[in-house]
XYZ file of C-alpha atoms in Angstrom:
428
model
C 1.611 -20.075 4.084
C 4.250 -22.207 5.365
C 8.237 -22.517 3.967
C 8.689 -25.373 1.157
C 11.536 -27.292 2.502
C 13.696 -29.972 0.866
C 11.629 -32.402 3.133
C 8.284 -31.104 2.534
C 8.753 -31.121 -1.286
C 9.802 -34.776 -1.191
C 6.109 -35.251 -0.122
C 4.820 -32.875 -2.721
C 6.440 -34.729 -5.468
C 4.824 -37.655 -4.047
C 1.350 -35.927 -4.609
C 2.370 -34.122 -7.935
C 3.234 -37.116 -10.348
C 3.103 -35.762 -13.284
C 2.838 -31.840 -14.662
C 0.610 -32.666 -16.940
C -1.728 -34.445 -14.566
C -2.261 -31.010 -12.988
C -2.670 -29.273 -15.810
C -5.312 -31.246 -16.804
C -7.074 -30.678 -13.935
C -7.522 -26.772 -15.025
C -5.575 -25.757 -12.292
C -1.789 -24.857 -12.430
C -0.163 -24.476 -15.807
C 1.652 -27.219 -17.379
C 4.843 -25.520 -18.203
C 5.004 -23.896 -14.734
C 4.629 -26.764 -12.159
C 7.907 -29.327 -12.230
C 7.096 -33.200 -11.942
C 9.149 -33.502 -8.955
C 7.664 -30.370 -7.257
C 11.065 -28.751 -6.837
C 11.732 -25.478 -7.699
C 14.472 -24.459 -10.591
C 15.270 -21.779 -13.020
C 16.759 -18.469 -13.143
C 14.059 -15.727 -11.651
C 14.067 -12.125 -12.401
C 12.359 -10.027 -9.232
C 11.644 -6.179 -9.288
C 10.718 -4.645 -6.259
C 11.147 -1.050 -4.348
C 13.528 -1.027 -1.347
C 14.621 0.648 1.525
C 17.728 0.382 3.566
C 16.084 -1.394 6.451
C 14.156 -3.825 4.133
C 17.510 -4.906 2.194
C 18.780 -6.045 5.141
C 15.863 -8.793 5.557
C 15.284 -9.252 1.667
C 19.111 -9.955 0.902
C 19.407 -12.345 3.819
C 16.539 -14.444 2.851
C 17.880 -14.492 -0.877
C 20.874 -15.981 0.311
C 19.379 -18.376 2.656
C 16.774 -19.636 -0.172
C 19.637 -19.748 -3.213
C 21.821 -21.944 -0.380
C 18.885 -23.924 0.191
C 17.555 -24.579 -3.172
C 20.822 -25.159 -5.548
C 18.654 -25.089 -8.762
C 17.306 -21.445 -8.329
C 18.825 -18.335 -9.289
C 17.562 -14.855 -8.482
C 18.295 -11.834 -9.968
C 16.855 -8.892 -8.068
C 16.220 -5.009 -9.611
C 15.606 -2.645 -7.372
C 13.071 0.293 -8.553
C 12.381 3.633 -6.694
C 8.859 3.198 -5.459
C 7.085 6.219 -7.169
C 8.651 4.834 -10.573
C 7.185 0.874 -9.956
C 4.098 0.961 -11.333
C 4.887 2.777 -14.659
C 7.800 0.679 -14.970
C 5.776 -2.685 -15.277
C 3.512 -0.992 -17.123
C 6.222 -0.203 -19.581
C 7.460 -3.910 -19.622
C 4.106 -5.242 -19.953
C 3.740 -2.948 -23.212
C 6.939 -4.611 -24.396
C 5.949 -8.372 -23.735
C 9.119 -8.306 -21.252
C 7.797 -8.378 -17.720
C 9.693 -9.868 -14.977
C 8.780 -13.196 -13.182
C 7.881 -11.534 -10.021
C 7.349 -8.515 -8.822
C 5.768 -6.143 -6.057
C 2.658 -4.682 -6.968
C 0.226 -2.020 -5.638
C -3.160 -3.814 -4.489
C -4.752 -0.559 -6.377
C -3.510 -1.689 -9.872
C -4.285 -5.559 -9.582
C -7.620 -5.404 -11.397
C -6.219 -3.196 -14.284
C -3.504 -5.758 -14.708
C -5.726 -8.888 -14.269
C -8.450 -7.955 -16.603
C -5.440 -7.617 -19.384
C -4.370 -11.693 -18.586
C -0.791 -10.252 -17.282
C -0.721 -11.692 -13.674
C -0.725 -15.450 -12.939
C -3.231 -16.660 -10.414
C -1.359 -18.169 -7.086
C -0.134 -21.512 -7.223
C -1.261 -22.944 -3.955
C 0.964 -26.147 -3.833
C 4.008 -24.113 -4.401
C 3.357 -22.209 -1.443
C 2.722 -24.993 0.677
C -0.923 -25.103 1.235
C -3.476 -27.691 -0.591
C -5.742 -25.136 -2.109
C -6.505 -21.074 -2.513
C -8.842 -21.028 0.675
C -6.171 -22.404 2.721
C -4.006 -19.970 1.867
C -6.391 -17.305 1.902
C -7.123 -18.122 5.731
C -3.170 -17.358 6.763
C -4.020 -13.720 5.974
C -6.029 -10.960 7.185
C -8.977 -11.060 5.082
C -9.143 -7.710 3.947
C -6.154 -7.004 3.099
C -5.586 -10.455 0.706
C -9.119 -9.446 -0.938
C -7.748 -6.371 -2.278
C -5.017 -8.275 -4.138
C -7.937 -10.347 -6.369
C -9.998 -9.671 -9.028
C -13.458 -11.763 -10.181
C -12.910 -14.227 -7.643
C -9.264 -15.316 -8.149
C -6.144 -14.456 -5.721
C -3.124 -12.917 -8.309
C -1.221 -11.524 -5.128
C -0.354 -12.414 -1.558
C 0.225 -8.982 0.547
C 3.580 -7.983 2.236
C 3.218 -4.326 3.147
C -0.134 -3.537 4.642
C -0.866 0.053 6.106
C -3.847 1.478 7.514
C -3.524 5.560 7.463
C -3.384 7.773 10.342
C -2.769 11.379 11.421
C 1.050 12.458 12.100
C 1.465 15.569 13.810
C 4.256 17.486 15.104
C 4.354 18.130 18.486
C 6.574 20.918 18.862
C 4.755 22.749 16.308
C 1.402 22.177 18.490
C 3.452 23.403 21.466
C 4.370 26.410 19.585
C 0.787 27.233 19.070
C -0.178 26.664 22.315
C -2.187 23.325 21.562
C -1.643 20.600 23.677
C 0.607 17.811 22.132
C -1.368 14.968 24.010
C -4.531 15.771 22.215
C -4.352 15.935 18.790
C -7.459 16.755 16.930
C -10.229 13.546 16.651
C -12.539 15.113 13.940
C -11.848 16.622 10.717
C -13.578 19.751 11.882
C -11.208 19.922 14.822
C -8.168 19.368 11.985
C -9.367 22.443 10.472
C -9.698 24.396 13.880
C -5.864 23.501 14.695
C -4.690 24.258 11.109
C -5.848 27.984 11.646
C -4.097 28.112 14.782
C -0.867 26.552 13.518
C -0.738 28.457 10.221
C 1.657 31.586 10.199
C 0.656 35.045 8.762
C 2.638 34.775 5.474
C 1.281 31.111 5.173
C 4.562 29.311 4.844
C 3.941 27.410 8.143
C 0.560 25.634 7.766
C -1.513 22.718 9.695
C -2.651 19.941 7.890
C -0.585 19.502 4.587
C -2.108 17.384 1.921
C -0.007 15.063 0.034
C -0.601 16.985 -3.321
C -0.047 15.431 -6.919
C 0.283 12.194 -5.997
C -2.476 9.824 -7.388
C -2.237 6.917 -4.644
C -2.460 9.458 -1.816
C -5.153 11.608 -3.592
C -7.590 8.592 -3.582
C -6.658 7.670 -0.077
C -6.724 11.024 1.315
C -10.194 12.385 -0.540
C -11.603 8.540 0.274
C -11.507 9.403 3.847
C -13.739 12.624 3.595
C -15.902 11.499 0.897
C -16.681 8.376 2.320
C -16.781 9.463 5.497
C -19.726 11.910 4.790
C -21.749 8.953 3.362
C -20.728 9.372 -0.343
C -18.419 7.876 -2.761
C -15.714 8.331 -5.617
C -17.253 5.462 -7.401
C -20.466 3.587 -6.848
C -20.410 0.354 -4.975
C -20.127 -1.604 -8.034
C -17.214 0.888 -9.605
C -19.469 1.355 -12.513
C -20.213 5.011 -12.373
C -18.592 8.162 -10.925
C -20.205 9.800 -7.746
C -17.956 12.369 -6.729
C -20.297 15.561 -8.013
C -22.824 14.773 -5.393
C -23.228 16.808 -1.632
C -20.521 14.313 -0.080
C -18.040 14.799 -2.886
C -18.356 18.927 -3.184
C -18.482 19.136 0.619
C -15.066 17.056 0.777
C -13.249 18.561 -2.019
C -14.292 21.848 -0.684
C -12.636 21.131 2.731
C -9.608 19.711 0.934
C -9.252 22.871 -1.093
C -9.488 24.782 2.378
C -6.539 23.309 4.124
C -2.670 23.695 3.715
C -0.780 25.786 1.189
C -0.516 24.368 -1.957
C 2.198 26.770 -3.208
C 4.460 25.466 -0.623
C 7.210 23.762 -2.443
C 9.291 20.259 -1.299
C 10.619 17.498 -3.682
C 8.672 14.959 -1.339
C 5.337 16.898 -1.019
C 3.555 16.775 1.961
C 6.261 14.041 3.443
C 8.912 16.551 3.101
C 6.929 19.477 4.697
C 6.316 17.860 7.493
C 9.971 16.582 8.066
C 10.738 20.454 7.982
C 7.912 21.598 10.411
C 6.408 23.630 7.560
C 3.506 21.219 7.663
C 2.501 20.646 11.419
C 0.127 17.396 10.287
C -0.192 15.063 7.299
C -2.036 11.974 6.410
C 0.271 8.930 6.184
C 1.001 5.169 6.806
C 3.292 3.055 8.958
C 6.207 3.471 6.756
C 6.504 7.147 7.815
C 7.522 6.317 11.301
C 10.944 5.593 9.891
C 10.414 7.938 6.801
C 10.496 11.208 8.714
C 13.295 10.695 11.153
C 15.400 9.776 8.122
C 14.649 12.897 6.666
C 15.387 15.203 9.564
C 17.626 13.176 12.512
C 16.147 15.541 14.807
C 12.745 14.153 14.707
C 12.431 12.082 17.276
C 8.997 9.643 18.034
C 7.197 10.772 21.189
C 8.859 13.893 21.454
C 8.911 16.308 18.330
C 6.027 14.156 16.353
C 3.409 11.781 17.233
C 0.665 9.671 15.265
C -2.931 9.604 16.283
C -6.013 7.819 14.598
C -7.297 9.489 11.344
C -10.048 11.960 12.159
C -13.619 11.622 11.138
C -16.377 13.976 10.574
C -18.383 14.787 13.366
C -21.128 12.606 14.111
C -19.885 10.616 10.969
C -18.629 7.359 10.746
C -14.674 6.094 10.916
C -13.241 5.580 7.892
C -9.699 4.151 7.590
C -8.232 4.236 3.907
C -5.864 1.436 3.571
C -3.687 -0.122 1.026
C -1.244 -2.876 0.595
C 1.670 -4.015 -1.637
C 1.562 -7.769 -2.867
C 4.114 -10.004 -4.502
C 2.442 -11.212 -8.246
C 3.673 -13.225 -10.633
C 3.714 -12.690 -14.545
C 1.256 -14.622 -16.638
C 3.847 -14.723 -19.270
C 6.842 -16.114 -16.812
C 7.617 -19.797 -17.218
C 8.760 -20.327 -13.969
C 5.715 -19.772 -11.988
C 5.816 -22.161 -9.581
C 9.375 -21.829 -8.625
C 8.552 -17.668 -8.301
C 5.388 -18.610 -6.003
C 7.957 -20.849 -4.210
C 10.208 -18.221 -3.894
C 7.270 -15.963 -2.348
C 6.321 -18.352 0.054
C 9.679 -18.377 1.359
C 9.680 -14.387 1.694
C 6.161 -14.592 3.528
C 6.806 -16.982 6.516
C 5.496 -16.008 10.040
C 8.925 -15.491 11.285
C 9.845 -13.305 8.437
C 6.858 -11.095 8.856
C 7.763 -10.707 12.741
C 11.448 -9.655 11.582
C 10.280 -7.058 8.885
C 7.945 -5.613 11.494
C 10.857 -5.052 13.793
C 13.739 -4.524 11.785
C 11.870 -2.513 8.925
C 8.511 -1.164 10.039
C 7.082 -3.275 7.015
C 3.944 -5.284 8.004
C 3.177 -8.295 6.303
C -0.648 -8.939 7.309
C -0.661 -12.647 8.496
C -3.312 -13.747 10.609
C -3.130 -12.402 13.849
C -0.663 -9.531 12.692
C -2.095 -7.401 15.722
C -0.236 -9.391 17.860
C 3.599 -9.354 16.191
C 5.890 -7.656 18.334
C 6.845 -4.275 17.075
C 8.763 -1.509 17.921
C 6.050 0.978 16.759
C 3.484 -0.316 19.512
C 1.609 2.928 19.277
C 1.064 2.547 15.722
C 0.291 -1.108 15.358
C -2.310 -0.330 18.104
C -3.926 2.268 16.083
C -3.776 0.053 13.159
C -5.533 -2.867 14.858
C -8.358 -0.551 16.191
C -8.967 0.845 12.898
C -9.115 -2.214 11.151
C -12.557 -2.983 11.010
C -13.342 0.304 9.288
C -10.453 -0.372 6.810
C -11.136 1.005 3.261
C -9.247 0.040 0.064
C -11.298 2.324 -2.129
C -12.454 1.502 -5.344
C -11.405 -1.672 -7.015
C -11.535 -1.091 -10.725
C -9.838 -1.887 -13.752
C -9.326 1.829 -14.771
C -7.970 2.975 -11.260
C -5.026 4.685 -12.748
C -7.435 6.764 -14.778
C -9.677 7.063 -11.978
C -6.759 8.238 -9.646
C -5.206 10.716 -12.451
C -8.532 12.449 -12.671
C -9.229 12.251 -9.105
C -5.820 14.106 -8.491
C -6.726 16.825 -11.442
C -9.728 17.759 -9.422
C -8.246 17.674 -5.968
C -4.965 19.631 -7.380
C -7.238 22.118 -9.217
C -9.187 22.966 -6.169
C -6.247 23.482 -4.111
C -4.792 25.837 -6.254
C -7.910 27.575 -6.820
C -8.356 26.899 -10.385
C -11.829 25.651 -10.205
C -14.657 25.506 -7.625
C -15.340 22.207 -5.737
C -18.677 21.794 -8.188
C -16.539 22.418 -11.334
C -13.710 19.944 -10.363
C -16.512 17.381 -8.983
C -18.289 17.636 -12.337
C -15.239 17.434 -14.618
C -14.365 14.204 -12.769
C -17.402 12.530 -13.282
C -17.274 13.537 -16.927
C -13.990 12.078 -17.613
C -14.826 8.876 -15.609
C -18.158 8.534 -17.807
C -15.606 8.204 -20.526
C -13.259 5.624 -18.992
C -15.806 3.594 -17.408
């Protein structure tokens, strides 16, 4: 993963004498590989955006266009919670953008339907896919593959941790320097942090959000030795002792009736929730939601708890860059992605936007969020991306229905687990 400058492109052109030769080798589509190895064309790019990342991306975009004058790039910024749905609509209408950010959890579903183009290593300055994969954290990059093919490169990697309000802990007589380390302790702390009227709680789950429901329950179910789906992702396995106990625990914490447009994130920012499970991005999110929040003073982070005597589970996810199979500019799209993925850019993004591109050795990148990086580095051996299945959307929706039903007291844990397994038998 190195930048393809004009000088390097001359070398690439010598190796790539004709597009037809490459296509004949069965590797890179003829329509996407220019004979001279030079990127050109007008790219459409869809991505979700923050003000901090905008400064990084916009600067890179302008410098890329200056260096490669035959390329034009038109970005479209989509709210993060709308991007997956917008991409689904675009694919359904046969009008996807050339390249886009994609949640790793959706790769299998899109790849199975032939919507994604495999990476073109030469466009990214390496000889083959193996060399490209070697430049990234292995667990992060593997979450963007399907049936042995790599369909994306990771840009936004996070491992979940526990955020807690130091001020709320102090008010409840809890030591802010001793956050809970087990889920049993989380429940005990939550009792002391919950007000009589229930308007202030300890841990609050992020309800109604499929991606976060999967990660939250993943920690609980896998931590007890169970699974949401079987190891081969072919069978639903929530209606087991581990799954039922996890759902029962899930329904026993927080107050599902507390309302905020940003769910648990917003409730944490207001102080109504004293704890929440979240990722690295929240280091910037919470102060943006409440200017009075200062890391290390009013809020802090800790490793995600484990069950007492259980194994650690670190739910993780990554957003990646991907290219549409329908794009006639696949080479140019991957070339631009390579420009965005340089090692120096990874360091800058982490410093300026708290966005971690998991290049190999990411643990040593300089960061303003040193404590968060240390926690992530320690948790990395236990990173768990959850079930990789082409029916992830259906799975996540059914799991959210089950978890929310328990949280709102509409179903018992046993009923919700059985209903989930039944729904997945139809989907799988």
